[in-house]
mmCIF file of C-alpha atoms and ligand atoms in Angstrom:
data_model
loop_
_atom_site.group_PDB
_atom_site.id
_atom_site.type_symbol
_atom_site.label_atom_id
_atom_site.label_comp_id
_atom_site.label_asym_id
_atom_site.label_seq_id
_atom_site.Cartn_x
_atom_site.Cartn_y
_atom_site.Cartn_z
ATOM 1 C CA UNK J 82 -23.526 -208.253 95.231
ATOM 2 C CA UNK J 83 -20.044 -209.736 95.646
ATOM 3 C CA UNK J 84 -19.403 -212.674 96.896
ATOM 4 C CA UNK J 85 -15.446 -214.552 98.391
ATOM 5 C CA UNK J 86 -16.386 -218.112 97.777
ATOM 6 C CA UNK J 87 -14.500 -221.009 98.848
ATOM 7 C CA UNK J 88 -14.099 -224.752 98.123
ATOM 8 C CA UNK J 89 -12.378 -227.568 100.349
ATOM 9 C CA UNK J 90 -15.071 -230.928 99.939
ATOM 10 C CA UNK J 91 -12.330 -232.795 98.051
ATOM 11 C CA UNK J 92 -8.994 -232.329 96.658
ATOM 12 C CA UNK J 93 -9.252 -228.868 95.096
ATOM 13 C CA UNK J 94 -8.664 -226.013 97.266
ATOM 14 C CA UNK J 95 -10.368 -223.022 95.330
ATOM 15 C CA UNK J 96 -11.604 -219.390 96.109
ATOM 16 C CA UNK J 97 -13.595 -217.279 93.525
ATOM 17 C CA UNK J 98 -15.100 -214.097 93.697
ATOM 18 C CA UNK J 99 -18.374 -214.161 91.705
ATOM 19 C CA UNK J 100 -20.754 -211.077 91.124
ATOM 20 C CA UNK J 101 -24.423 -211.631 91.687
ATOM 21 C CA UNK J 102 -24.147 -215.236 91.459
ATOM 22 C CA UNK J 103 -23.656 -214.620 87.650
ATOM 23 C CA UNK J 104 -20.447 -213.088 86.676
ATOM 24 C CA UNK J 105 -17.453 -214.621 87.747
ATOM 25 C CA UNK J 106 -14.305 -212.324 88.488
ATOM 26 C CA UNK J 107 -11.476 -214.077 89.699
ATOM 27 C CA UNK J 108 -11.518 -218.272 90.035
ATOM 28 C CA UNK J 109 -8.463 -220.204 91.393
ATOM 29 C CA UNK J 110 -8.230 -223.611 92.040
ATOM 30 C CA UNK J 111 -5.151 -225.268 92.954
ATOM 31 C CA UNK J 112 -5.879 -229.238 92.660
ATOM 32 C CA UNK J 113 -3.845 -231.411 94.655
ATOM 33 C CA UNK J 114 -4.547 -234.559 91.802
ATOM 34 C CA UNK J 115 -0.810 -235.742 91.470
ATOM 35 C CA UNK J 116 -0.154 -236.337 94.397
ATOM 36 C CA UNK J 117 -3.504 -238.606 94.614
ATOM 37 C CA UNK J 118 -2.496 -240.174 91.844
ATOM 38 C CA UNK J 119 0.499 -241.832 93.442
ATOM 39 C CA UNK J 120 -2.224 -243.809 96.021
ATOM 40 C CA UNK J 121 -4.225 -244.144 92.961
ATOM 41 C CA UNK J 122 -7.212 -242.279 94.846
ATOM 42 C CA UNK J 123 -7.773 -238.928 97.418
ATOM 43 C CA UNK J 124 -6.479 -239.414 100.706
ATOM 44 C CA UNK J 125 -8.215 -237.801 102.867
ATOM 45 C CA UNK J 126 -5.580 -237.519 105.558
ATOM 46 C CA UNK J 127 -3.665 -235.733 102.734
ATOM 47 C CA UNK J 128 -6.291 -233.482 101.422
ATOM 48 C CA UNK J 129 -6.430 -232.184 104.632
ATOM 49 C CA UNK J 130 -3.120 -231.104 105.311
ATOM 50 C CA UNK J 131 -2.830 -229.325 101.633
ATOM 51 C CA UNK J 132 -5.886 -227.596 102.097
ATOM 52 C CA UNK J 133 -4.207 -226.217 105.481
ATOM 53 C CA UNK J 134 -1.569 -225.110 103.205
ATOM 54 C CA UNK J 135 -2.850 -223.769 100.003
ATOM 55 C CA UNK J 136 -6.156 -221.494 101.041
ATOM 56 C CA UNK J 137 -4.615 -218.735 102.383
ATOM 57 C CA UNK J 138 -2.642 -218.234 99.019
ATOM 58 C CA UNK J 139 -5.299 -218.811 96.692
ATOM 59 C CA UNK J 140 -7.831 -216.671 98.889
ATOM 60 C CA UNK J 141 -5.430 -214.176 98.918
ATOM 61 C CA UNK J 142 -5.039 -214.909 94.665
ATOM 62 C CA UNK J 143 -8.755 -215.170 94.087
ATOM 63 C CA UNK J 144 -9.199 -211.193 95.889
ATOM 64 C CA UNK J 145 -5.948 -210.072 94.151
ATOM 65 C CA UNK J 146 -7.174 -211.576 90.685
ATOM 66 C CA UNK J 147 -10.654 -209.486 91.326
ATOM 67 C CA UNK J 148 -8.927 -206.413 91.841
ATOM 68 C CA UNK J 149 -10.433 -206.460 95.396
ATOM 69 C CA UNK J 150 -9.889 -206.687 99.317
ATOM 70 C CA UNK J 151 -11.667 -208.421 101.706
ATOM 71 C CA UNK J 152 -13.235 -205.703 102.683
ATOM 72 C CA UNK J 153 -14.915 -205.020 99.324
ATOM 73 C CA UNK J 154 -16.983 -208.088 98.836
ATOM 74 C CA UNK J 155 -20.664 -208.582 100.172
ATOM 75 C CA UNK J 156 -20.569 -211.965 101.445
ATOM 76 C CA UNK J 157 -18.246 -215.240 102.181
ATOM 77 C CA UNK J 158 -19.677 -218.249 101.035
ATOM 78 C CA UNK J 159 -18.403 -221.263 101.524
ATOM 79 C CA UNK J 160 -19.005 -225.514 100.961
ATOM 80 C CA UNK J 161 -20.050 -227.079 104.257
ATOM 81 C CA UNK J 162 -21.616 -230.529 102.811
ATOM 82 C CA UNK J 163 -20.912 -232.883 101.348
ATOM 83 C CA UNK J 164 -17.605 -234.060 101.142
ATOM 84 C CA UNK J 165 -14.613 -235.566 103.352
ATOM 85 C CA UNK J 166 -15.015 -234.216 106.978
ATOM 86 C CA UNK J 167 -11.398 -232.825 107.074
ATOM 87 C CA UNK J 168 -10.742 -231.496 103.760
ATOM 88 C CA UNK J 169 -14.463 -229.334 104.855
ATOM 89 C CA UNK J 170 -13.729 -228.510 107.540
ATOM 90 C CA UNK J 171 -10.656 -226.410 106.742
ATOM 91 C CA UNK J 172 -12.825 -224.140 104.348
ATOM 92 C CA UNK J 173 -15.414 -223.654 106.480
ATOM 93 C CA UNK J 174 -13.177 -222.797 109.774
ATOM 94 C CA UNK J 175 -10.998 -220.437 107.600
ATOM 95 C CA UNK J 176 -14.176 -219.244 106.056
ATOM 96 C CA UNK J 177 -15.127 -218.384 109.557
ATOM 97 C CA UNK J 178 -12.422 -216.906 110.223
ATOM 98 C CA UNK J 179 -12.507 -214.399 107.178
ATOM 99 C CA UNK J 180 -16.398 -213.605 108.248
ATOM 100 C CA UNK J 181 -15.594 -212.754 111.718
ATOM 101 C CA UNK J 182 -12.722 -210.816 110.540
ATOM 102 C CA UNK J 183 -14.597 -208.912 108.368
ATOM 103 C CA UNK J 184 -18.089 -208.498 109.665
ATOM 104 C CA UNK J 185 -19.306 -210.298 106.683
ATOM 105 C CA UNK J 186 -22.101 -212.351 106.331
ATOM 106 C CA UNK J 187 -21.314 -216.368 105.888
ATOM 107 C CA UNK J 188 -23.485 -218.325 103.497
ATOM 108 C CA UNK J 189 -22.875 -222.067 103.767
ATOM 109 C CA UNK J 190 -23.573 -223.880 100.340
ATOM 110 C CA UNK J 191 -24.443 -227.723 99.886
ATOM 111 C CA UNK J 192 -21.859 -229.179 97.366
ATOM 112 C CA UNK J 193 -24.509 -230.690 94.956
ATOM 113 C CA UNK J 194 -26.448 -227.104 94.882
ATOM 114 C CA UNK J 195 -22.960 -225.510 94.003
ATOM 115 C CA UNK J 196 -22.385 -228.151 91.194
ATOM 116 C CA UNK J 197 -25.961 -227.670 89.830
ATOM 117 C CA UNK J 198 -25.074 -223.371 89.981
ATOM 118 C CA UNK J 199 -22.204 -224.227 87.963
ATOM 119 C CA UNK J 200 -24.779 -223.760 84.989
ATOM 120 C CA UNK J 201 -25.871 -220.712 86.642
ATOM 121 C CA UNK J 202 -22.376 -218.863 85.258
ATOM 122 C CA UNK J 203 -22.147 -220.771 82.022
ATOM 123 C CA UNK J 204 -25.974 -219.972 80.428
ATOM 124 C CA UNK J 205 -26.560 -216.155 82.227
ATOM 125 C CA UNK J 206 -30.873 -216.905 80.718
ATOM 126 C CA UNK J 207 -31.032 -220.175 82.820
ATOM 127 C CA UNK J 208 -33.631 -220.075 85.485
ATOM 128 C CA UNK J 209 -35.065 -222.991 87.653
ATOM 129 C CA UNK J 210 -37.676 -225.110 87.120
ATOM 130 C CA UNK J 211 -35.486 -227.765 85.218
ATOM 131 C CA UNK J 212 -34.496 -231.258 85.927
ATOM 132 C CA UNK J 213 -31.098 -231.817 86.375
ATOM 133 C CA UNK J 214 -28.458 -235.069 86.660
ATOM 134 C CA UNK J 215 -25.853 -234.485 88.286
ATOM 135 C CA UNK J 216 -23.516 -237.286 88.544
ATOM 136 C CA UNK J 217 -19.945 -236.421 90.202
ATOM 137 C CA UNK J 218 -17.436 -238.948 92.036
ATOM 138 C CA UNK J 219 -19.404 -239.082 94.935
ATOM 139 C CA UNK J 220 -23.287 -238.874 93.583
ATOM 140 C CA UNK J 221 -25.708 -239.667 90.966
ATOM 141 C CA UNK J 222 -28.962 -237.719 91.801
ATOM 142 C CA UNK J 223 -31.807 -237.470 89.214
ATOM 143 C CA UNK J 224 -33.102 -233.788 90.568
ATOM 144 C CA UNK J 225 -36.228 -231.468 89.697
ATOM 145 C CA UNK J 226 -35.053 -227.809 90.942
ATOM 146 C CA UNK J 227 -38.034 -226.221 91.610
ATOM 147 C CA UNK J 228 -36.262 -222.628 92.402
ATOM 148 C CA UNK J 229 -32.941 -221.917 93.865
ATOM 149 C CA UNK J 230 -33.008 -223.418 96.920
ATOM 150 C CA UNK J 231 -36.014 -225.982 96.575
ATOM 151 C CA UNK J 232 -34.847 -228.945 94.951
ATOM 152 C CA UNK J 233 -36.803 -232.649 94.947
ATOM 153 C CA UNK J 234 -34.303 -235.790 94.227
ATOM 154 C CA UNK J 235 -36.157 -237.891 92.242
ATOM 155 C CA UNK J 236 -33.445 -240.676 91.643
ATOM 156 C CA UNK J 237 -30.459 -241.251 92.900
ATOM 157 C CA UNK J 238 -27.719 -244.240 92.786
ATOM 158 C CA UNK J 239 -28.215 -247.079 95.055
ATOM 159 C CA UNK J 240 -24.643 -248.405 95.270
ATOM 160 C CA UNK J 241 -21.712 -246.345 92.793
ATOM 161 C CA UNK J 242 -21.483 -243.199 91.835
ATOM 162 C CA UNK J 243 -21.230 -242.878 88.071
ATOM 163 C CA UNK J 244 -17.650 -241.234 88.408
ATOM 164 C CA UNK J 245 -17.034 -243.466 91.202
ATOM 165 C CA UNK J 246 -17.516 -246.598 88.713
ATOM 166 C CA UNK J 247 -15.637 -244.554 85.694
ATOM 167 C CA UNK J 248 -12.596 -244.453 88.198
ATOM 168 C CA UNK J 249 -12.830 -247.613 89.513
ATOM 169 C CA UNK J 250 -13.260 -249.393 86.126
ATOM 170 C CA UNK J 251 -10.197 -247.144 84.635
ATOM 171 C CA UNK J 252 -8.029 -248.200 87.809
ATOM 172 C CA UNK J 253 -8.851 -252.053 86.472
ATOM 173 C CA UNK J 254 -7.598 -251.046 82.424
ATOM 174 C CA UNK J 255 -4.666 -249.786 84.219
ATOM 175 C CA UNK J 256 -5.271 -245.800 84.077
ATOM 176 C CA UNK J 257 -4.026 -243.467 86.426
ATOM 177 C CA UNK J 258 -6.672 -241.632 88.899
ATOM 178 C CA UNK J 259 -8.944 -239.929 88.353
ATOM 179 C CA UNK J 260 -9.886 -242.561 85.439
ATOM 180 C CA UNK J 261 -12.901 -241.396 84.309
ATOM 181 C CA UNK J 262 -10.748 -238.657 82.053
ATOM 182 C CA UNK J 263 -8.669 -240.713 80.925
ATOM 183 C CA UNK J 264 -11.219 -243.418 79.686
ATOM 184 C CA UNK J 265 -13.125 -241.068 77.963
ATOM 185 C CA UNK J 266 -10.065 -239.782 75.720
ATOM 186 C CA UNK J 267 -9.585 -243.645 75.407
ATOM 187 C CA UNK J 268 -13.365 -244.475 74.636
ATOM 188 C CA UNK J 269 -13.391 -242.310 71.410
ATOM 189 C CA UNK J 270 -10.929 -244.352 69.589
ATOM 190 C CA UNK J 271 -12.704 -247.591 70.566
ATOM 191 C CA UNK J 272 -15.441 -249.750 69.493
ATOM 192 C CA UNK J 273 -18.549 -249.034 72.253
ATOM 193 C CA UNK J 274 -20.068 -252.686 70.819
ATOM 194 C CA UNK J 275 -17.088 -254.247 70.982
ATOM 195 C CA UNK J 276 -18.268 -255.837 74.226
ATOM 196 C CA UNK J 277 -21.783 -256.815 75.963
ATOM 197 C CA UNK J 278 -22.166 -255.457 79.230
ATOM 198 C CA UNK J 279 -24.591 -255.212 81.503
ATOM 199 C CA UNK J 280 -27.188 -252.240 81.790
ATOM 200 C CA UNK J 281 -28.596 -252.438 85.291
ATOM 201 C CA UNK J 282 -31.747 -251.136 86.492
ATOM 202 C CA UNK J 283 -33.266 -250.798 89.757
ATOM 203 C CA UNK J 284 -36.315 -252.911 90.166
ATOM 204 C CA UNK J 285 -39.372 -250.494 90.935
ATOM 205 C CA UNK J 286 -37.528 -247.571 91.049
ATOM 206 C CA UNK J 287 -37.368 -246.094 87.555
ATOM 207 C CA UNK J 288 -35.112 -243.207 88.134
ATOM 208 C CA UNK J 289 -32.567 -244.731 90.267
ATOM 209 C CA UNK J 290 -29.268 -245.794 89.063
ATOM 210 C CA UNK J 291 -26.367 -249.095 90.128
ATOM 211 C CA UNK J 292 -23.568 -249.181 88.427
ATOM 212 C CA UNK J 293 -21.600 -251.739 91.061
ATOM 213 C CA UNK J 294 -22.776 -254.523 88.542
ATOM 214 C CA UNK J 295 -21.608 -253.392 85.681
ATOM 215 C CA UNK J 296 -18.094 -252.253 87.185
ATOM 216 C CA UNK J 297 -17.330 -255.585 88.116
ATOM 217 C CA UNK J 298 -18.729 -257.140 84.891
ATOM 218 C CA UNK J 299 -15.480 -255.260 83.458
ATOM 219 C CA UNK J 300 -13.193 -256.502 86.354
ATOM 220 C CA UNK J 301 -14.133 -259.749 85.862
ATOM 221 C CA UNK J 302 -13.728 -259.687 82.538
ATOM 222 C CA UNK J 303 -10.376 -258.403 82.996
ATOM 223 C CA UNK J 304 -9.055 -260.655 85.713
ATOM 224 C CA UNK J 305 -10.267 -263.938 83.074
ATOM 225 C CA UNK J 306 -8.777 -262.266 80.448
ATOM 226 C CA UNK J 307 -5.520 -262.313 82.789
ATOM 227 C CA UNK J 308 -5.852 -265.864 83.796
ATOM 228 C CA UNK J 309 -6.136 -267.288 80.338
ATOM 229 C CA UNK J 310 -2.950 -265.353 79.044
ATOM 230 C CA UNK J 311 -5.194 -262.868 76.935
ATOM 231 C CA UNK J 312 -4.817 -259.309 76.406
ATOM 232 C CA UNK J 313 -8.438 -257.066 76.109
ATOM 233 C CA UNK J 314 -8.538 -253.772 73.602
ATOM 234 C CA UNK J 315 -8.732 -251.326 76.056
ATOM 235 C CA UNK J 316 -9.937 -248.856 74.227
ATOM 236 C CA UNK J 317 -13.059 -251.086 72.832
ATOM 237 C CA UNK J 318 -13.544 -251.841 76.291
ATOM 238 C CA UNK J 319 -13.160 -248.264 77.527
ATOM 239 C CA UNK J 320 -15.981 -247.461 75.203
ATOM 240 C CA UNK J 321 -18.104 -250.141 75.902
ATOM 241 C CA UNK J 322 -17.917 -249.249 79.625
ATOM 242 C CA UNK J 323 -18.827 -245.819 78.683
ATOM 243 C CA UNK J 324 -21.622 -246.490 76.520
ATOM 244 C CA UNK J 325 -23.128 -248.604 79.089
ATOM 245 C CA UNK J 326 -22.558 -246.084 81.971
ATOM 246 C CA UNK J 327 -23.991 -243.353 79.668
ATOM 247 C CA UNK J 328 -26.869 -245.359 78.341
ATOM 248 C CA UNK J 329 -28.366 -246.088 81.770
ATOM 249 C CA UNK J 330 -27.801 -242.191 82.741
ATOM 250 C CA UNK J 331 -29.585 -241.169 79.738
ATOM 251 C CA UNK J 332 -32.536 -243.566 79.972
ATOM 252 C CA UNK J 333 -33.470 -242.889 83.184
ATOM 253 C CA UNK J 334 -33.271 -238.811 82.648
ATOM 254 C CA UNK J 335 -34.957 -238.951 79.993
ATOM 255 C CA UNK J 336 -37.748 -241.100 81.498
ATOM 256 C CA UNK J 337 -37.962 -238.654 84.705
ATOM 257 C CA UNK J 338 -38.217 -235.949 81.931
ATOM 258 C CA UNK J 339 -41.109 -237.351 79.638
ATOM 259 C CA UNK J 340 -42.808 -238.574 83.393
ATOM 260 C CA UNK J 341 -42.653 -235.107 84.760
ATOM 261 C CA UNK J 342 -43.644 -232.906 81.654
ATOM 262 C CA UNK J 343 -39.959 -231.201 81.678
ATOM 263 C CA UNK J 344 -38.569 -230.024 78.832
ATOM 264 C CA UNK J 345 -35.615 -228.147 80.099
ATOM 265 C CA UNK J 346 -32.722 -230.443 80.850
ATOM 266 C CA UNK J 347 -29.030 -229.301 82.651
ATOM 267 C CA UNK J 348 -26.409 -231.344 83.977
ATOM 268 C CA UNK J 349 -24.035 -231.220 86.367
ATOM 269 C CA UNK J 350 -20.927 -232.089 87.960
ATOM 270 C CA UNK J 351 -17.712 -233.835 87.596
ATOM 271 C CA UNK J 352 -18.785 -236.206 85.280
ATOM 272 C CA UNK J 353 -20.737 -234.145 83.387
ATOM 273 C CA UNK J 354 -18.001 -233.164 81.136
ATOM 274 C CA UNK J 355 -17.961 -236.385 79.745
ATOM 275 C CA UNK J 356 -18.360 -236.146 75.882
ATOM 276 C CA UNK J 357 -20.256 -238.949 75.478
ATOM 277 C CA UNK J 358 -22.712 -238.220 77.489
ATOM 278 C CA UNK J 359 -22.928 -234.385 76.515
ATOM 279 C CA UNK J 360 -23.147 -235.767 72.745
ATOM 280 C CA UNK J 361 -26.069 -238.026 73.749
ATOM 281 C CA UNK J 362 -27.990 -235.651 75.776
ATOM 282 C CA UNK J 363 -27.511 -232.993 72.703
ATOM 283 C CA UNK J 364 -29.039 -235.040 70.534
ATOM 284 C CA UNK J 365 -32.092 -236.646 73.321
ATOM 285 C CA UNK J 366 -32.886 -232.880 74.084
ATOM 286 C CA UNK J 367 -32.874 -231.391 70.440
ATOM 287 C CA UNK J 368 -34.395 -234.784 68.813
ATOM 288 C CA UNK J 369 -37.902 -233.989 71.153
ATOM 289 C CA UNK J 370 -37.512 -229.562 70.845
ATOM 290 C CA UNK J 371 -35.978 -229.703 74.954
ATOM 291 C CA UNK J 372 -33.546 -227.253 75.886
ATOM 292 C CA UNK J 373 -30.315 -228.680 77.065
ATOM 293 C CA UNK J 374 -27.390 -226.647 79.169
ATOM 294 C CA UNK J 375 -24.505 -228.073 80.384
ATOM 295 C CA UNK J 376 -21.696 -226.049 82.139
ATOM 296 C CA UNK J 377 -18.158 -225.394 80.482
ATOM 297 C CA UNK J 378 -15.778 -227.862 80.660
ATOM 298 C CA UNK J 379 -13.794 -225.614 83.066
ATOM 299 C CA UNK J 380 -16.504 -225.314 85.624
ATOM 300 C CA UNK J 381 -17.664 -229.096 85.631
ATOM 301 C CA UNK J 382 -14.869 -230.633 87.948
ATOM 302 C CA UNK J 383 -15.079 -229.259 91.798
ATOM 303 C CA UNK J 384 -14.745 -224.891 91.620
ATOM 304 C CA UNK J 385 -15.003 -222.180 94.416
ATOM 305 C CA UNK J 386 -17.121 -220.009 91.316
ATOM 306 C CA UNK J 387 -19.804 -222.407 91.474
ATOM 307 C CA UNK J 388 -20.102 -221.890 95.243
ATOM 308 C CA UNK J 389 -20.279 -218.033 94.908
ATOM 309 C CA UNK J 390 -23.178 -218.178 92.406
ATOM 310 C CA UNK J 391 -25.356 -220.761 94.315
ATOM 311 C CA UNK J 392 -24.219 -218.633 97.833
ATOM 312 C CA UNK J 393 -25.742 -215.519 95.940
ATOM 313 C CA UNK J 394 -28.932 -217.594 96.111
ATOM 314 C CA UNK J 395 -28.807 -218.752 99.284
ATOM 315 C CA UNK J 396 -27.896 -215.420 100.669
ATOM 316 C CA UNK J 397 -31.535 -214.020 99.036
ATOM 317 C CA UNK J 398 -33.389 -217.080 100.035
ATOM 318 C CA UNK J 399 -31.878 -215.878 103.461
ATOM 319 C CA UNK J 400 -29.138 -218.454 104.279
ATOM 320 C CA UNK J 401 -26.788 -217.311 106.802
ATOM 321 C CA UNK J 402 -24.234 -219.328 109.203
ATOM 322 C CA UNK J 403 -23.416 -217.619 112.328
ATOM 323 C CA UNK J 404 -19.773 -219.250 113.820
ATOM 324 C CA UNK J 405 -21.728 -222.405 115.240
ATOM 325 C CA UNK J 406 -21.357 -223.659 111.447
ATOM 326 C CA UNK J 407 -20.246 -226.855 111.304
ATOM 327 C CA UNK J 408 -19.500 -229.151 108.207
ATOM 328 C CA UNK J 409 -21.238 -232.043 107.377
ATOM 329 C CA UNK J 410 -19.863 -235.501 105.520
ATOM 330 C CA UNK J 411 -23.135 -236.534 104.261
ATOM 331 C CA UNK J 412 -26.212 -234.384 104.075
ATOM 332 C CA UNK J 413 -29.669 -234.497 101.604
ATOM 333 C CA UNK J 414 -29.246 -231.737 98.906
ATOM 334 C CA UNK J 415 -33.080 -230.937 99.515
ATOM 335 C CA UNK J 416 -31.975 -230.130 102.951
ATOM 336 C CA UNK J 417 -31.349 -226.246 103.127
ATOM 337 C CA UNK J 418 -29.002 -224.623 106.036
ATOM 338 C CA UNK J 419 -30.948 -225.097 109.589
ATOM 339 C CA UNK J 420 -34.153 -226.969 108.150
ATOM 340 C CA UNK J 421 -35.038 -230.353 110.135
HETATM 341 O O1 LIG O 1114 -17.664 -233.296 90.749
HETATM 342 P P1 LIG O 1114 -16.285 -233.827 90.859
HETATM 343 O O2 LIG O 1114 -15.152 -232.983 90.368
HETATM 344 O O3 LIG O 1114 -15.975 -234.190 92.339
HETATM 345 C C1 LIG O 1114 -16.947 -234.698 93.203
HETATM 346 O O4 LIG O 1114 -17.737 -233.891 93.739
HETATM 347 O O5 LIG O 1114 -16.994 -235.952 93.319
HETATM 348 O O6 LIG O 1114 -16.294 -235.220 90.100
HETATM 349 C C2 LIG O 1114 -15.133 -235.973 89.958
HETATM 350 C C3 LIG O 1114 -15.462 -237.198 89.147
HETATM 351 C C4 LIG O 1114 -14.341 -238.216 89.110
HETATM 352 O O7 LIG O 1114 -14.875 -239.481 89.399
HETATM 353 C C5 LIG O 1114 -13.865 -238.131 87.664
HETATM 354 O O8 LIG O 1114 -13.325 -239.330 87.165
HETATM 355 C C6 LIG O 1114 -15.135 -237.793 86.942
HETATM 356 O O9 LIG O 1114 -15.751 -236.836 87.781
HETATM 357 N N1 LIG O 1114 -14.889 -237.210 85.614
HETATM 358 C C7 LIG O 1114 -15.262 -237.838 84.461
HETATM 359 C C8 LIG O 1114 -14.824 -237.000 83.402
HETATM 360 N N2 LIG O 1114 -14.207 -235.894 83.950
HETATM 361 C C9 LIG O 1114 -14.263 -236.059 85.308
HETATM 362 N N3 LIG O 1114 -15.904 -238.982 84.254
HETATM 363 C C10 LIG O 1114 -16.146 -239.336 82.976
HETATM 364 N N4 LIG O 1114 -15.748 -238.589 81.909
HETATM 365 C C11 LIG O 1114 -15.094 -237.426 82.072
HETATM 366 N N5 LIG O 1114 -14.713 -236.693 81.005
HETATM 367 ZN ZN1 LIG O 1115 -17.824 -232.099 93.148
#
């Protein structure tokens, strides 16, 4: 089964066509990232408007890239939640569009799912149940996938997302958006004990995550540094930050592993192709005989691939939209398409 996937939740606009939610055989993305960069975050007003513009083209490239027409895939899938509200709903109306065009069915994916499926098309012998973290700009979810589409979050972040903090603490050293790139390059020419920062936990609540401490632990630390004349080693303090953000992540997974007998650990998502944290994990999983996946660096930031190979399994889990589909800012990855 084909699939004509599409992806509009942020600042990407991508379309991929992906073959039985495995093979992936065209992938475009065209990000929209420098022209963030001169706010020194997304816009969403912005996103908007060059979604408008760019997913016609790099549908069109995505089907031409295949060696296909729209006639010759299987399906349209397409991100409805979560995301910014304009920037969705662009993909999903034009996705709408293409169905209704077409005669095609429409398969709405959840953002989170798509980011976990990511793994799907970089390890072809991966199969649920694992537990996965996925930890993006926007979420830090401790997750047990029990199959395709039935997924249990099992900790999640109570204030920051981890990329969230990354950017916001690399916006502080004075590195362009999105930071969290840029401080790791940084990070691995500095000393991560160069400074003591704080590792917070949440009280009671084992797998949850809060970074919001910790971020401004570095701002402050930057702002007195300012005040008394002083200039920090950013990249000690890049890797400090980094070793503290990837410290807490690990604990906790690891904990939510040992506490729930699983020995087959994936991550996911933006942040997940941070190389501190895939070094770490590495080492975790193949210190205590775990298997460990973790997607290729080129499907870890925001893709339309990822969206055709969890849409293949929402399509056989029998997921379809009819044109009442809306999109969604904010909505529970456990949640599948029309459940209460
Ligand atoms: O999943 P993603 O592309 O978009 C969302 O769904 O949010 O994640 C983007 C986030 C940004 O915060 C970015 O700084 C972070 O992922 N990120 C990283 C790295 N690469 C991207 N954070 C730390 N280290 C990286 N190498
Ligand atoms: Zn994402």
């Amino acid at each position: 089964m084909r699939i004509l996937a599409l992806e509009s939740s942020c600042d990407e606009t991508a379309a991929a066509v992906v073959e039985d939610g495995r093979k992936i055989l065209s992938s475009v993305v065209a990000s929209q990232v420098e022209e963030h960069k001169l706010y020194g975050g997304v816009v969403p007003e912005i996103a908007s408007r060059r979604h408008c513009e760019a997913v016609v083209g790099v549908t069109q490239q995505a089907l031409d890239e295949a060696g296909m027409k729209l006639e010759d895939v299987d399906a349209i899938a397409v991100t409805y939640a979560p995301g910014l509200i304009g920037a969705l709903l662009v993909g999903v109306n034009f996705a709408k569009g293409l169905a209704v065009a077409s005669g095609k069915p429409l398969v709405p994916v959840h953002h989170l799912r798509s980011h976990i499926a990511a793994n799907y098309l970089t390890s072809p012998e991966l199969e649920p149940p694992f537990l996965c973290l996925v930890v993006s700009g926007g979420h830090s979810h401790i997750i047990e996938v029990k199959d395709y589409t039935d997924l249990r979050v099992l900790g999640r972040t109570r204030d920051d997302a981890a990329g969230e903090a990354f950017d916001k603490a690399a916006r502080a050293m004075g590195m362009p958006y999105p930071g969290g790139v840029e401080m790791d390059k940084i990070a691995e020419n500095g000393n991560p004990e160069a400074f003591a920062l704080p590792h917070p936990s949440v009280d009671g609540a084992p797998y949850d995550f809060s970074f919001s401490g910790l971020k401004t632990a570095v701002i402050n630390l930057i702002h007195n540094a300012e005040q008394k004349g002083q200039t920090l080693n950013v990249p000690d303090l890049a890797a400090s930050f980094r070793k503290a953000v990837v410290d807490c992540l690990v604990k906790n997974f690891v904990r939510a592993a040992k506490e729930t007998g699983s020995t087959k650990l994936v991550i996911a998502g933006g942040v997940s192709a941070n190389s501190l944290l895939r070094r770490r994990l590495q080492q975790e999983c193949a210190q205590r005989g775990w298997s460990f996946y973790m997607p290729l660096l080129s499907l870890c930031g925001d893709n339309a691939a990822m969206v055709g190979a969890q849409g293949y399994y929402e399509y056989c889990s029998g997921t379809i939209a009819g044109p009442d589909l809306n999109a969604c800012a904010e909505l529970p990855v456990e949640r599948s398409y029309g459940s209460k």
